[in-house]
Coordinates of C-alpha atoms in Angstrom, one line a residue:
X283 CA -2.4 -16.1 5.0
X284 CA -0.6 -13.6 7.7
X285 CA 0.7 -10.3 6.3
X286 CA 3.9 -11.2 8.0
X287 CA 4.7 -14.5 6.5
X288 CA 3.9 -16.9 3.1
X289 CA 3.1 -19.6 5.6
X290 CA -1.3 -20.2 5.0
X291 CA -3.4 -19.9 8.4
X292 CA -4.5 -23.2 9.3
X293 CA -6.7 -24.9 11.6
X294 CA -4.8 -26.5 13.9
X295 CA -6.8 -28.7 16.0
X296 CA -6.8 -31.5 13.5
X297 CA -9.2 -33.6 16.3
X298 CA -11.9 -30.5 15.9
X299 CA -14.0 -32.8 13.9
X300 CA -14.1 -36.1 16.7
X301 CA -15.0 -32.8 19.9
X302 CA -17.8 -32.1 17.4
X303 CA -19.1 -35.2 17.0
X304 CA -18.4 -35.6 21.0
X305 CA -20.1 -33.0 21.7
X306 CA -23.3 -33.5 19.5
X307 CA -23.4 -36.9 21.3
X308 CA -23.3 -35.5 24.4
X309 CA -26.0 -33.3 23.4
X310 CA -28.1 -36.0 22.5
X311 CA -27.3 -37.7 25.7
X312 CA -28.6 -34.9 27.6
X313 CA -31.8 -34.6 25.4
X314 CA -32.1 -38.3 26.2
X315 CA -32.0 -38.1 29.5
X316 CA -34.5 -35.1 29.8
X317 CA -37.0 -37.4 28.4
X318 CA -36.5 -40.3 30.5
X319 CA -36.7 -37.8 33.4
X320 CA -39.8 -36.2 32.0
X321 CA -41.2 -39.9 31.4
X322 CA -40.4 -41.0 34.9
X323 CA -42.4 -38.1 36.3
X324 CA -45.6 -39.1 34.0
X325 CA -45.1 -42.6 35.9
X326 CA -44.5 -41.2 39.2
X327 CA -47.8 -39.6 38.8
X328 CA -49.7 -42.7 36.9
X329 CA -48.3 -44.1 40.4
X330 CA -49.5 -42.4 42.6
X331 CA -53.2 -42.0 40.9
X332 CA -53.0 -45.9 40.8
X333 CA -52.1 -46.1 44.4
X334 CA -55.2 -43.8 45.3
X335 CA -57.4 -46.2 43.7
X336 CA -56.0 -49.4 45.3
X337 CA -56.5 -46.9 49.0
X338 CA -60.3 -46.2 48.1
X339 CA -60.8 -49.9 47.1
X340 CA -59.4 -51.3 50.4
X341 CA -61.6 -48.6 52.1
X342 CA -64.6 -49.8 50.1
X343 CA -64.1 -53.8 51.0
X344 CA -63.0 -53.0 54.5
X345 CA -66.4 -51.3 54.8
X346 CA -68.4 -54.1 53.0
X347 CA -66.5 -56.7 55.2
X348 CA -67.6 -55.0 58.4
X349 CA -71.1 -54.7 57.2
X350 CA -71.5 -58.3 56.4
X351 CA -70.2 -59.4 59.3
X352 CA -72.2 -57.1 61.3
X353 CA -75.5 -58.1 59.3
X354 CA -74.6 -62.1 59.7
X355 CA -73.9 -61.6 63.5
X356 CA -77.3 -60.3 63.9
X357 CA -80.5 -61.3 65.4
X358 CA -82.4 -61.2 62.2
X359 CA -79.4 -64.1 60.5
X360 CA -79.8 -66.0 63.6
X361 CA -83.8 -66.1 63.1
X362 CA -82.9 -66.8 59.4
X363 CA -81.1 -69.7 60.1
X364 CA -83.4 -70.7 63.1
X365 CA -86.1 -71.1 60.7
X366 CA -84.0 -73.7 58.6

């Protein structure tokens, strides 16, 4: 109560209790969203690893590829298959 008049303080803001709730949800929405953001980085990463692999495999069957082809072009697979 004010020294000045019988009237008692009050608060207000009679909507204080909805900004609080609005503003707890907003938190949340933030902390939310942090995680997704921190998830999506994980993934960006398992991504990329992942697209390394897939890189070293082509490499490695590329390679294999060209070395069959060069062993069957061959004089020694034409003598094999001479021989048959």
């Amino acid at each position: 109560m004010n020294a000045q008049c019988n009237i008692p303080d009050v608060d207000r803001y009679r909507l204080r209790p909805l900004r609080e709730v609005r503003d707890r949800d907003e938190r949340a929405k933030r902390s939310d969203l942090a995680a997704a953001v921190g998830d999506a980085r994980v993934t960006a990463a398992d991504v990329a690893a992942a697209h390394g692999q897939v890189a070293a495999a082509r490499s490695a069957l590329a390679a294999a590829i060209t070395t069959r082809n060069t062993l069957v072009a061959g004089p020694a697979a034409r003598l094999a298959l001479a021989e048959r």
